[in-house]
Amino acid sequence: MEPVLAELDSVSKSYAGIPVLKRVNFSVRAGEIHALLGGNGAGKSTLMKILAGLVQASGGDVRIADAPLVPATPAQALAMGLYLVPQEAHIFPNQSVLENICIGLPKPAAAYRARVQELIAQIGVSLSPETKAATLEIADRQIVEILRGLVREAKVLILDEPTSALTPHEVQTLFARMQGLRAAGHGLVFISHKLHELRAVCDRITVLRDGNVVLSANMDQSTDSDILTAMSPGVTELEARGAGRQTSSEAVLALDALSGEGFVDISFDVRRGEVLGLTGVVGAGRTELAETLVGLRPRTCGDVMLEGQMFRANSPSDAVRQGIVHLSEDRQQYGLFLEAPLFWNASSFVYDRLPFFLRPGTERKRFARYREMLGIKCASPDQPAGSLSGGNQQKVLLAKCLVAEPKLLILDEPTRGVDVGARNDIYRIIEELAAQGTSVLLISSDFDEVVRLSDRIAVMAGGHLAGELPGGATTDEISQLAFEAREVEHA
Amino acid sequence: MLERIARDRVATLFLVTVAVLSLVGLAAPGFLSAGTATIIWSNGLVLMLVALGIFPVILTRNIDVSGGSILGLSAVVLGLALNDGFALPLALGFALGAGIFAGVVNGLLVAGLGVPSIVATLGTLGLFRGVMLITTGGEWIEELPEALKSLGAKSFGGLSIMGIITALVIVAVWWFLRSRRGRWVMVTGDNREAARHLGLPVRRIELLAFTWAGAMYALAGITFAAQIGFVPNQAGNGIELRAIAALVLGGISLLGGVGSVGGVVIGVIFFTSIDTSLVFLKIPAYWNDLIGGAMLLGVLLIDGRLRIALEARDRAARYRRGSQAEQKSRPLEDAA
């Protein structure tokens, strides 16, 4: 048996008297990739933050490389050879990519330039070390975090959902790097919601639910259904929507040769009560297209019709007034008011429709209606939004969009970083919305998700519309369209 | 060339300063001379030292508004010690010690107890001024010895000893910010959570920034006392806000993580040149604040508009490049 590199021995943690972790045991051995799974709020992130010294345990022991020492600070954990790649990238916006990666390392950044460039080439991303980090897209910020972990060659490397912003090709190369580290005797912890990814690389699996370890086994000895049941008993995988559902032929939104920053000459329409999946790899121009529609970016040419009328929005709130509501992929920046009560958040798209003197009673009632409809788990409508788990926050964002009663709802990566249970809820909500006649433009880089939900699928690649597929198309067909341009770029 | 200047706040401000000085030179012959340069430098010393003190604090995305009070306190400690018969070096040590102590108090409040820096230093702004007034009983300290005044008097090629020390401090800060530890100060302000995540001792960095600030205010207090030869009750009153304005003018972001020593120096010199010019132009001194404020707003507004325009152009260019690269790859794609 390989030596244990890091161990958590009956670790407990509670916040304000509420237990988050209850006597959890967890270990990472040399030369293994250990999968850590669990719903939102199960305690995965807290567990890993304790290991990384970012959070102090309320009870139990933490040992790294047999040292009976509890890492009390991130600096100590790093010194002991542990690095946590967090789910949300921590970036220094005013520094270069290289400085971002090398800050805190013993030598000046220039000493690591060659190594960083080599890793960038190996993973196959296009990223210049000299770029100022403020200009990076979310996906690239995530890559910077992963590079930080790889450059440090940590004995214990924790990756918290590293693949959520990567394309399938990049995921494969990341996996190859991870397997290389494993072969060299490193221990890795891999947190992901995607079972097939975990299957591809992991040796052992630990499942957390409500702060307890509910499954701990070798990966090849546990079936998918074992894992799903352990994670959220009573939740089963949803059926695909299936092709051939009757939809109206009436176009709610029609784009005619629309061009803007990052995309050219895009034409398609979204019909009433339809879910149109808009997909492609990162950098295909989908997000830019959505942001242009709601007035966040300038339009260079082309026309947009909304219900037969010329449509042009100067700002997102202008778009909301005209009936298009956009849920951004950047939840950190354009998401919730974290300190404000939930019901304030729910009304925040429609402030101009509220009376001059607000009526909190009415607002609370309205929030309660959506809370029930969307299944938001919270104690009170007056709770600050920041106190909810990621999946519930996403539902509050959906509530905020629905309050505006949109004709067209644009959802950009609505399930990124959301656990299986909440994801199924969100899928159900999207289906219900479409059934009630709302049109949904679903932007997602998760091809499975697109196939499951969409009535029709538009695929973008390199800023162009690569093609349109009917509902029920396979993920292979999508990949073919989505990667054509990308592969050429790499060649 | 023009574009590079527009992108660089320090260069912009340098040109504006040169332009202002040339105009004054036209209006008041005899203004443009080495003598005027040394006057501007020596008039700006106190403000320069205070600005150099606040600079690292602002880089870590904190603020320190207690500078004027610490300056006053250090000056009073210096004056009382000298008048009680202590030797000059010892008295200077006491003054410096008082500044450092006050800086540590600020640092512990912010980094140790987690009090927001604006709140903490607003508190100590009153506190230190109060301590100073109680110590002096509200009296001015006068008749400071000649030995102290000689520190502020021009001795070497028009520069005073304090002037030379300040120049050395500027070089030291420049050198420090180029070092790895200097980078730590910058990134702590850029994204504190990220710095913590990467194992940087963010609290120690903040504490040291406030301590440094205290030491610089003490140097400013010493310079002040040496230059005017007595310590009034209002010594240093309000200078922290002028220093912050000079920093902002020099391109140091109040949001932390952005700024250069060049910016500090040119910001302070700009402000001082205006004051000095007004004297030459025989404009009454009570116009100083109005003209200084208007200049500050003017430069910031023009600079901000320029920057927005440049960014818009850059962005457009980036996307244009992107679509060209795309078009180049098209034929390949058709072949494949």
mmCIF file with all atom_site columns, N, CA, C and O in Angstrom, chain A residues 54 74-75 78 83-84 86 90-95 99 103 105-106 152 261-262 297 462 464 484, chain B residues 180 183 186-187 190-191 193-200 256-258 315 319 326 329-330 332-333:
data_model
loop_
_atom_site.group_PDB
_atom_site.id
_atom_site.type_symbol
_atom_site.label_atom_id
_atom_site.label_alt_id
_atom_site.label_comp_id
_atom_site.label_asym_id
_atom_site.label_entity_id
_atom_site.label_seq_id
_atom_site.pdbx_PDB_ins_code
_atom_site.Cartn_x
_atom_site.Cartn_y
_atom_site.Cartn_z
_atom_site.occupancy
_atom_site.B_iso_or_equiv
_atom_site.pdbx_formal_charge
_atom_site.auth_seq_id
_atom_site.auth_comp_id
_atom_site.auth_asym_id
_atom_site.auth_atom_id
_atom_site.pdbx_PDB_model_num
ATOM 1   N N  . LEU A 1 54  ? -7.115  27.076 4.601   1.00 0.00 ? 54  LEU A N  1
ATOM 2   C CA . LEU A 1 54  ? -7.907  28.300 4.413   1.00 0.00 ? 54  LEU A CA 1
ATOM 3   C C  . LEU A 1 54  ? -8.987  28.421 5.473   1.00 0.00 ? 54  LEU A C  1
ATOM 4   O O  . LEU A 1 54  ? -9.469  29.504 5.765   1.00 0.00 ? 54  LEU A O  1
ATOM 5   N N  . PRO A 1 74  ? -2.707  29.098 4.769   1.00 0.00 ? 74  PRO A N  1
ATOM 6   C CA . PRO A 1 74  ? -2.431  28.595 3.420   1.00 0.00 ? 74  PRO A CA 1
ATOM 7   C C  . PRO A 1 74  ? -0.930  28.486 3.180   1.00 0.00 ? 74  PRO A C  1
ATOM 8   O O  . PRO A 1 74  ? -0.482  27.562 2.511   1.00 0.00 ? 74  PRO A O  1
ATOM 9   N N  . ALA A 1 75  ? -0.152  29.422 3.756   1.00 0.00 ? 75  ALA A N  1
ATOM 10  C CA . ALA A 1 75  ? 1.290   29.396 3.533   1.00 0.00 ? 75  ALA A CA 1
ATOM 11  C C  . ALA A 1 75  ? 1.879   28.087 4.045   1.00 0.00 ? 75  ALA A C  1
ATOM 12  O O  . ALA A 1 75  ? 2.719   27.472 3.389   1.00 0.00 ? 75  ALA A O  1
ATOM 13  N N  . LEU A 1 78  ? 0.940   25.221 1.754   1.00 0.00 ? 78  LEU A N  1
ATOM 14  C CA . LEU A 1 78  ? 1.746   25.270 0.532   1.00 0.00 ? 78  LEU A CA 1
ATOM 15  C C  . LEU A 1 78  ? 3.151   24.754 0.800   1.00 0.00 ? 78  LEU A C  1
ATOM 16  O O  . LEU A 1 78  ? 3.710   23.999 0.016   1.00 0.00 ? 78  LEU A O  1
ATOM 17  N N  . TYR A 1 83  ? -1.548  22.023 -2.834  1.00 0.00 ? 83  TYR A N  1
ATOM 18  C CA . TYR A 1 83  ? -2.140  23.166 -3.524  1.00 0.00 ? 83  TYR A CA 1
ATOM 19  C C  . TYR A 1 83  ? -3.596  22.880 -3.890  1.00 0.00 ? 83  TYR A C  1
ATOM 20  O O  . TYR A 1 83  ? -3.927  21.802 -4.371  1.00 0.00 ? 83  TYR A O  1
ATOM 21  N N  . LEU A 1 84  ? -4.432  23.850 -3.628  1.00 0.00 ? 84  LEU A N  1
ATOM 22  C CA . LEU A 1 84  ? -5.857  23.738 -3.944  1.00 0.00 ? 84  LEU A CA 1
ATOM 23  C C  . LEU A 1 84  ? -6.172  24.633 -5.139  1.00 0.00 ? 84  LEU A C  1
ATOM 24  O O  . LEU A 1 84  ? -5.978  25.844 -5.078  1.00 0.00 ? 84  LEU A O  1
ATOM 25  N N  . PRO A 1 86  ? -8.965  26.272 -6.755  1.00 0.00 ? 86  PRO A N  1
ATOM 26  C CA . PRO A 1 86  ? -10.354 26.492 -6.345  1.00 0.00 ? 86  PRO A CA 1
ATOM 27  C C  . PRO A 1 86  ? -11.294 26.525 -7.538  1.00 0.00 ? 86  PRO A C  1
ATOM 28  O O  . PRO A 1 86  ? -10.873 26.665 -8.684  1.00 0.00 ? 86  PRO A O  1
ATOM 29  N N  . HIS A 1 90  ? -8.950  32.659 -8.489  1.00 0.00 ? 90  HIS A N  1
ATOM 30  C CA . HIS A 1 90  ? -8.486  33.867 -7.808  1.00 0.00 ? 90  HIS A CA 1
ATOM 31  C C  . HIS A 1 90  ? -7.467  34.540 -8.711  1.00 0.00 ? 90  HIS A C  1
ATOM 32  O O  . HIS A 1 90  ? -6.400  34.004 -8.939  1.00 0.00 ? 90  HIS A O  1
ATOM 33  N N  . ILE A 1 91  ? -7.789  35.725 -9.189  1.00 0.00 ? 91  ILE A N  1
ATOM 34  C CA . ILE A 1 91  ? -6.934  36.373 -10.176 1.00 0.00 ? 91  ILE A CA 1
ATOM 35  C C  . ILE A 1 91  ? -6.491  37.741 -9.672  1.00 0.00 ? 91  ILE A C  1
ATOM 36  O O  . ILE A 1 91  ? -7.247  38.428 -8.994  1.00 0.00 ? 91  ILE A O  1
ATOM 37  N N  . PHE A 1 92  ? -5.242  38.117 -9.987  1.00 0.00 ? 92  PHE A N  1
ATOM 38  C CA . PHE A 1 92  ? -4.802  39.492 -9.754  1.00 0.00 ? 92  PHE A CA 1
ATOM 39  C C  . PHE A 1 92  ? -4.996  40.241 -11.070 1.00 0.00 ? 92  PHE A C  1
ATOM 40  O O  . PHE A 1 92  ? -4.179  40.099 -11.982 1.00 0.00 ? 92  PHE A O  1
ATOM 41  N N  . PRO A 1 93  ? -6.060  41.020 -11.205 1.00 0.00 ? 93  PRO A N  1
ATOM 42  C CA . PRO A 1 93  ? -6.387  41.588 -12.519 1.00 0.00 ? 93  PRO A CA 1
ATOM 43  C C  . PRO A 1 93  ? -5.303  42.494 -13.087 1.00 0.00 ? 93  PRO A C  1
ATOM 44  O O  . PRO A 1 93  ? -5.168  42.592 -14.298 1.00 0.00 ? 93  PRO A O  1
ATOM 45  N N  . ASN A 1 94  ? -4.522  43.157 -12.231 1.00 0.00 ? 94  ASN A N  1
ATOM 46  C CA . ASN A 1 94  ? -3.553  44.120 -12.758 1.00 0.00 ? 94  ASN A CA 1
ATOM 47  C C  . ASN A 1 94  ? -2.178  43.532 -13.022 1.00 0.00 ? 94  ASN A C  1
ATOM 48  O O  . ASN A 1 94  ? -1.243  44.251 -13.332 1.00 0.00 ? 94  ASN A O  1
ATOM 49  N N  . GLN A 1 95  ? -2.042  42.223 -12.865 1.00 0.00 ? 95  GLN A N  1
ATOM 50  C CA . GLN A 1 95  ? -0.742  41.599 -13.108 1.00 0.00 ? 95  GLN A CA 1
ATOM 51  C C  . GLN A 1 95  ? -0.830  40.734 -14.364 1.00 0.00 ? 95  GLN A C  1
ATOM 52  O O  . GLN A 1 95  ? -1.911  40.350 -14.791 1.00 0.00 ? 95  GLN A O  1
ATOM 53  N N  . GLU A 1 99  ? 2.909   36.532 -13.855 1.00 0.00 ? 99  GLU A N  1
ATOM 54  C CA . GLU A 1 99  ? 2.986   36.936 -12.452 1.00 0.00 ? 99  GLU A CA 1
ATOM 55  C C  . GLU A 1 99  ? 1.882   36.269 -11.643 1.00 0.00 ? 99  GLU A C  1
ATOM 56  O O  . GLU A 1 99  ? 2.085   35.842 -10.516 1.00 0.00 ? 99  GLU A O  1
ATOM 57  N N  . ILE A 1 103 ? 3.305   34.164 -8.444  1.00 0.00 ? 103 ILE A N  1
ATOM 58  C CA . ILE A 1 103 ? 3.336   34.893 -7.179  1.00 0.00 ? 103 ILE A CA 1
ATOM 59  C C  . ILE A 1 103 ? 3.433   33.893 -6.022  1.00 0.00 ? 103 ILE A C  1
ATOM 60  O O  . ILE A 1 103 ? 2.730   32.894 -5.992  1.00 0.00 ? 103 ILE A O  1
ATOM 61  N N  . LEU A 1 105 ? 5.972   32.021 -5.319  1.00 0.00 ? 105 LEU A N  1
ATOM 62  C CA . LEU A 1 105 ? 6.990   31.002 -5.534  1.00 0.00 ? 105 LEU A CA 1
ATOM 63  C C  . LEU A 1 105 ? 8.357   31.557 -5.093  1.00 0.00 ? 105 LEU A C  1
ATOM 64  O O  . LEU A 1 105 ? 8.557   32.764 -5.088  1.00 0.00 ? 105 LEU A O  1
ATOM 65  N N  . PRO A 1 106 ? 9.292   30.660 -4.764  1.00 0.00 ? 106 PRO A N  1
ATOM 66  C CA . PRO A 1 106 ? 10.560  31.141 -4.200  1.00 0.00 ? 106 PRO A CA 1
ATOM 67  C C  . PRO A 1 106 ? 11.413  31.976 -5.144  1.00 0.00 ? 106 PRO A C  1
ATOM 68  O O  . PRO A 1 106 ? 12.183  32.818 -4.692  1.00 0.00 ? 106 PRO A O  1
ATOM 69  N N  . ARG A 1 152 ? 3.516   24.420 -9.479  1.00 0.00 ? 152 ARG A N  1
ATOM 70  C CA . ARG A 1 152 ? 3.979   24.180 -8.113  1.00 0.00 ? 152 ARG A CA 1
ATOM 71  C C  . ARG A 1 152 ? 4.332   22.726 -7.864  1.00 0.00 ? 152 ARG A C  1
ATOM 72  O O  . ARG A 1 152 ? 4.958   22.408 -6.867  1.00 0.00 ? 152 ARG A O  1
ATOM 73  N N  . GLU A 1 261 ? -18.789 41.966 -31.740 1.00 0.00 ? 261 GLU A N  1
ATOM 74  C CA . GLU A 1 261 ? -17.467 41.590 -31.237 1.00 0.00 ? 261 GLU A CA 1
ATOM 75  C C  . GLU A 1 261 ? -17.401 40.072 -31.070 1.00 0.00 ? 261 GLU A C  1
ATOM 76  O O  . GLU A 1 261 ? -18.081 39.499 -30.243 1.00 0.00 ? 261 GLU A O  1
ATOM 77  N N  . GLY A 1 262 ? -16.573 39.427 -31.865 1.00 0.00 ? 262 GLY A N  1
ATOM 78  C CA . GLY A 1 262 ? -16.349 37.997 -31.669 1.00 0.00 ? 262 GLY A CA 1
ATOM 79  C C  . GLY A 1 262 ? -17.266 37.079 -32.458 1.00 0.00 ? 262 GLY A C  1
ATOM 80  O O  . GLY A 1 262 ? -17.173 35.863 -32.326 1.00 0.00 ? 262 GLY A O  1
ATOM 81  N N  . ARG A 1 297 ? -22.747 44.795 -25.419 1.00 0.00 ? 297 ARG A N  1
ATOM 82  C CA . ARG A 1 297 ? -21.661 45.019 -26.366 1.00 0.00 ? 297 ARG A CA 1
ATOM 83  C C  . ARG A 1 297 ? -22.245 45.676 -27.607 1.00 0.00 ? 297 ARG A C  1
ATOM 84  O O  . ARG A 1 297 ? -23.421 45.501 -27.910 1.00 0.00 ? 297 ARG A O  1
ATOM 85  N N  . GLY A 1 462 ? -15.811 29.425 -33.803 1.00 0.00 ? 462 GLY A N  1
ATOM 86  C CA . GLY A 1 462 ? -14.948 30.523 -34.232 1.00 0.00 ? 462 GLY A CA 1
ATOM 87  C C  . GLY A 1 462 ? -15.702 31.756 -34.691 1.00 0.00 ? 462 GLY A C  1
ATOM 88  O O  . GLY A 1 462 ? -15.286 32.430 -35.630 1.00 0.00 ? 462 GLY A O  1
ATOM 89  N N  . HIS A 1 464 ? -18.614 31.941 -36.127 1.00 0.00 ? 464 HIS A N  1
ATOM 90  C CA . HIS A 1 464 ? -19.578 31.725 -37.202 1.00 0.00 ? 464 HIS A CA 1
ATOM 91  C C  . HIS A 1 464 ? -20.634 30.716 -36.761 1.00 0.00 ? 464 HIS A C  1
ATOM 92  O O  . HIS A 1 464 ? -20.414 29.954 -35.841 1.00 0.00 ? 464 HIS A O  1
ATOM 93  N N  . GLU A 1 484 ? -14.722 21.581 -35.778 1.00 0.00 ? 484 GLU A N  1
ATOM 94  C CA . GLU A 1 484 ? -14.130 21.771 -37.094 1.00 0.00 ? 484 GLU A CA 1
ATOM 95  C C  . GLU A 1 484 ? -13.169 22.953 -37.121 1.00 0.00 ? 484 GLU A C  1
ATOM 96  O O  . GLU A 1 484 ? -11.987 22.803 -37.359 1.00 0.00 ? 484 GLU A O  1
ATOM 97  N N  . ARG B 2 180 ? 10.691  41.148 -5.252  1.00 0.00 ? 180 ARG B N  1
ATOM 98  C CA . ARG B 2 180 ? 9.597   40.179 -5.143  1.00 0.00 ? 180 ARG B CA 1
ATOM 99  C C  . ARG B 2 180 ? 8.641   40.563 -4.019  1.00 0.00 ? 180 ARG B C  1
ATOM 100 O O  . ARG B 2 180 ? 7.434   40.452 -4.127  1.00 0.00 ? 180 ARG B O  1
ATOM 101 N N  . ARG B 2 183 ? 6.329   43.226 -5.079  1.00 0.00 ? 183 ARG B N  1
ATOM 102 C CA . ARG B 2 183 ? 5.225   42.681 -5.855  1.00 0.00 ? 183 ARG B CA 1
ATOM 103 C C  . ARG B 2 183 ? 4.132   42.142 -4.923  1.00 0.00 ? 183 ARG B C  1
ATOM 104 O O  . ARG B 2 183 ? 2.941   42.230 -5.204  1.00 0.00 ? 183 ARG B O  1
ATOM 105 N N  . MET B 2 186 ? 1.836   44.903 -4.027  1.00 0.00 ? 186 MET B N  1
ATOM 106 C CA . MET B 2 186 ? 0.930   45.238 -5.129  1.00 0.00 ? 186 MET B CA 1
ATOM 107 C C  . MET B 2 186 ? -0.214  44.233 -5.216  1.00 0.00 ? 186 MET B C  1
ATOM 108 O O  . MET B 2 186 ? -1.378  44.605 -5.341  1.00 0.00 ? 186 MET B O  1
ATOM 109 N N  . VAL B 2 187 ? 0.109   42.935 -5.172  1.00 0.00 ? 187 VAL B N  1
ATOM 110 C CA . VAL B 2 187 ? -0.942  41.945 -5.426  1.00 0.00 ? 187 VAL B CA 1
ATOM 111 C C  . VAL B 2 187 ? -1.889  41.801 -4.237  1.00 0.00 ? 187 VAL B C  1
ATOM 112 O O  . VAL B 2 187 ? -3.045  41.411 -4.415  1.00 0.00 ? 187 VAL B O  1
ATOM 113 N N  . ASP B 2 190 ? -4.430  44.058 -5.100  1.00 0.00 ? 190 ASP B N  1
ATOM 114 C CA . ASP B 2 190 ? -5.097  43.681 -6.339  1.00 0.00 ? 190 ASP B CA 1
ATOM 115 C C  . ASP B 2 190 ? -6.216  42.677 -6.052  1.00 0.00 ? 190 ASP B C  1
ATOM 116 O O  . ASP B 2 190 ? -7.329  42.796 -6.574  1.00 0.00 ? 190 ASP B O  1
ATOM 117 N N  . ASN B 2 191 ? -5.921  41.669 -5.241  1.00 0.00 ? 191 ASN B N  1
ATOM 118 C CA . ASN B 2 191 ? -6.929  40.673 -4.886  1.00 0.00 ? 191 ASN B CA 1
ATOM 119 C C  . ASN B 2 191 ? -6.475  39.992 -3.607  1.00 0.00 ? 191 ASN B C  1
ATOM 120 O O  . ASN B 2 191 ? -5.684  39.061 -3.624  1.00 0.00 ? 191 ASN B O  1
ATOM 121 N N  . GLU B 2 193 ? -7.932  38.096 -1.413  1.00 0.00 ? 193 GLU B N  1
ATOM 122 C CA . GLU B 2 193 ? -8.297  36.693 -1.224  1.00 0.00 ? 193 GLU B CA 1
ATOM 123 C C  . GLU B 2 193 ? -7.330  35.785 -1.998  1.00 0.00 ? 193 GLU B C  1
ATOM 124 O O  . GLU B 2 193 ? -6.883  34.748 -1.493  1.00 0.00 ? 193 GLU B O  1
ATOM 125 N N  . ALA B 2 194 ? -7.009  36.212 -3.214  1.00 0.00 ? 194 ALA B N  1
ATOM 126 C CA . ALA B 2 194 ? -6.086  35.417 -4.030  1.00 0.00 ? 194 ALA B CA 1
ATOM 127 C C  . ALA B 2 194 ? -4.709  35.381 -3.386  1.00 0.00 ? 194 ALA B C  1
ATOM 128 O O  . ALA B 2 194 ? -4.049  34.338 -3.357  1.00 0.00 ? 194 ALA B O  1
ATOM 129 N N  . ALA B 2 195 ? -4.277  36.510 -2.846  1.00 0.00 ? 195 ALA B N  1
ATOM 130 C CA . ALA B 2 195 ? -2.966  36.561 -2.204  1.00 0.00 ? 195 ALA B CA 1
ATOM 131 C C  . ALA B 2 195 ? -2.923  35.609 -1.018  1.00 0.00 ? 195 ALA B C  1
ATOM 132 O O  . ALA B 2 195 ? -1.956  34.884 -0.807  1.00 0.00 ? 195 ALA B O  1
ATOM 133 N N  . ARG B 2 196 ? -3.997  35.583 -0.249  1.00 0.00 ? 196 ARG B N  1
ATOM 134 C CA . ARG B 2 196 ? -4.087  34.695 0.907   1.00 0.00 ? 196 ARG B CA 1
ATOM 135 C C  . ARG B 2 196 ? -4.045  33.248 0.441   1.00 0.00 ? 196 ARG B C  1
ATOM 136 O O  . ARG B 2 196 ? -3.348  32.414 0.996   1.00 0.00 ? 196 ARG B O  1
ATOM 137 N N  . HIS B 2 197 ? -4.792  32.998 -0.617  1.00 0.00 ? 197 HIS B N  1
ATOM 138 C CA . HIS B 2 197 ? -4.879  31.653 -1.176  1.00 0.00 ? 197 HIS B CA 1
ATOM 139 C C  . HIS B 2 197 ? -3.503  31.156 -1.606  1.00 0.00 ? 197 HIS B C  1
ATOM 140 O O  . HIS B 2 197 ? -3.195  29.974 -1.490  1.00 0.00 ? 197 HIS B O  1
ATOM 141 N N  . LEU B 2 198 ? -2.670  32.068 -2.096  1.00 0.00 ? 198 LEU B N  1
ATOM 142 C CA . LEU B 2 198 ? -1.343  31.663 -2.568  1.00 0.00 ? 198 LEU B CA 1
ATOM 143 C C  . LEU B 2 198 ? -0.307  31.706 -1.454  1.00 0.00 ? 198 LEU B C  1
ATOM 144 O O  . LEU B 2 198 ? 0.885   31.620 -1.706  1.00 0.00 ? 198 LEU B O  1
ATOM 145 N N  . GLY B 2 199 ? -0.778  31.881 -0.224  1.00 0.00 ? 199 GLY B N  1
ATOM 146 C CA . GLY B 2 199 ? 0.126   31.754 0.902   1.00 0.00 ? 199 GLY B CA 1
ATOM 147 C C  . GLY B 2 199 ? 0.908   33.002 1.258   1.00 0.00 ? 199 GLY B C  1
ATOM 148 O O  . GLY B 2 199 ? 1.860   32.933 2.012   1.00 0.00 ? 199 GLY B O  1
ATOM 149 N N  . LEU B 2 200 ? 0.528   34.168 0.721   1.00 0.00 ? 200 LEU B N  1
ATOM 150 C CA . LEU B 2 200 ? 1.231   35.390 1.107   1.00 0.00 ? 200 LEU B CA 1
ATOM 151 C C  . LEU B 2 200 ? 0.732   35.828 2.489   1.00 0.00 ? 200 LEU B C  1
ATOM 152 O O  . LEU B 2 200 ? -0.440  35.705 2.804   1.00 0.00 ? 200 LEU B O  1
ATOM 153 N N  . GLY B 2 256 ? -6.455  49.891 -5.205  1.00 0.00 ? 256 GLY B N  1
ATOM 154 C CA . GLY B 2 256 ? -5.333  49.036 -4.862  1.00 0.00 ? 256 GLY B CA 1
ATOM 155 C C  . GLY B 2 256 ? -4.676  48.377 -6.057  1.00 0.00 ? 256 GLY B C  1
ATOM 156 O O  . GLY B 2 256 ? -5.257  48.248 -7.120  1.00 0.00 ? 256 GLY B O  1
ATOM 157 N N  . GLY B 2 257 ? -3.410  47.996 -5.859  1.00 0.00 ? 257 GLY B N  1
ATOM 158 C CA . GLY B 2 257 ? -2.715  47.189 -6.851  1.00 0.00 ? 257 GLY B CA 1
ATOM 159 C C  . GLY B 2 257 ? -2.117  47.922 -8.032  1.00 0.00 ? 257 GLY B C  1
ATOM 160 O O  . GLY B 2 257 ? -1.415  47.313 -8.818  1.00 0.00 ? 257 GLY B O  1
ATOM 161 N N  . VAL B 2 258 ? -2.394  49.215 -8.190  1.00 0.00 ? 258 VAL B N  1
ATOM 162 C CA . VAL B 2 258 ? -1.884  49.943 -9.348  1.00 0.00 ? 258 VAL B CA 1
ATOM 163 C C  . VAL B 2 258 ? -1.214  51.238 -8.899  1.00 0.00 ? 258 VAL B C  1
ATOM 164 O O  . VAL B 2 258 ? -1.806  51.987 -8.133  1.00 0.00 ? 258 VAL B O  1
ATOM 165 N N  . ARG B 2 315 ? -10.168 47.272 -28.057 1.00 0.00 ? 315 ARG B N  1
ATOM 166 C CA . ARG B 2 315 ? -11.105 46.159 -28.067 1.00 0.00 ? 315 ARG B CA 1
ATOM 167 C C  . ARG B 2 315 ? -11.547 45.863 -29.494 1.00 0.00 ? 315 ARG B C  1
ATOM 168 O O  . ARG B 2 315 ? -11.562 44.735 -29.942 1.00 0.00 ? 315 ARG B O  1
ATOM 169 N N  . TYR B 2 319 ? -10.876 42.319 -31.707 1.00 0.00 ? 319 TYR B N  1
ATOM 170 C CA . TYR B 2 319 ? -11.878 41.479 -32.359 1.00 0.00 ? 319 TYR B CA 1
ATOM 171 C C  . TYR B 2 319 ? -11.682 41.447 -33.859 1.00 0.00 ? 319 TYR B C  1
ATOM 172 O O  . TYR B 2 319 ? -11.942 40.461 -34.516 1.00 0.00 ? 319 TYR B O  1
ATOM 173 N N  . GLU B 2 326 ? -9.501  34.163 -38.258 1.00 0.00 ? 326 GLU B N  1
ATOM 174 C CA . GLU B 2 326 ? -10.546 33.196 -38.589 1.00 0.00 ? 326 GLU B CA 1
ATOM 175 C C  . GLU B 2 326 ? -10.660 33.035 -40.105 1.00 0.00 ? 326 GLU B C  1
ATOM 176 O O  . GLU B 2 326 ? -10.704 31.937 -40.635 1.00 0.00 ? 326 GLU B O  1
ATOM 177 N N  . SER B 2 329 ? -8.055  31.011 -41.713 1.00 0.00 ? 329 SER B N  1
ATOM 178 C CA . SER B 2 329 ? -8.139  29.564 -41.519 1.00 0.00 ? 329 SER B CA 1
ATOM 179 C C  . SER B 2 329 ? -9.279  28.958 -42.335 1.00 0.00 ? 329 SER B C  1
ATOM 180 O O  . SER B 2 329 ? -9.382  27.754 -42.453 1.00 0.00 ? 329 SER B O  1
ATOM 181 N N  . ARG B 2 330 ? -10.100 29.788 -42.908 1.00 0.00 ? 330 ARG B N  1
ATOM 182 C CA . ARG B 2 330 ? -11.247 29.271 -43.652 1.00 0.00 ? 330 ARG B CA 1
ATOM 183 C C  . ARG B 2 330 ? -10.869 28.358 -44.823 1.00 0.00 ? 330 ARG B C  1
ATOM 184 O O  . ARG B 2 330 ? -11.393 27.250 -44.914 1.00 0.00 ? 330 ARG B O  1
ATOM 185 N N  . LEU B 2 332 ? -8.354  26.543 -45.381 1.00 0.00 ? 332 LEU B N  1
ATOM 186 C CA . LEU B 2 332 ? -7.875  25.277 -44.831 1.00 0.00 ? 332 LEU B CA 1
ATOM 187 C C  . LEU B 2 332 ? -9.051  24.375 -44.480 1.00 0.00 ? 332 LEU B C  1
ATOM 188 O O  . LEU B 2 332 ? -9.073  23.190 -44.764 1.00 0.00 ? 332 LEU B O  1
ATOM 189 N N  . GLU B 2 333 ? -10.018 25.023 -43.839 1.00 0.00 ? 333 GLU B N  1
ATOM 190 C CA . GLU B 2 333 ? -11.159 24.266 -43.360 1.00 0.00 ? 333 GLU B CA 1
ATOM 191 C C  . GLU B 2 333 ? -11.914 23.654 -44.556 1.00 0.00 ? 333 GLU B C  1
ATOM 192 O O  . GLU B 2 333 ? -12.326 22.510 -44.514 1.00 0.00 ? 333 GLU B O  1
#
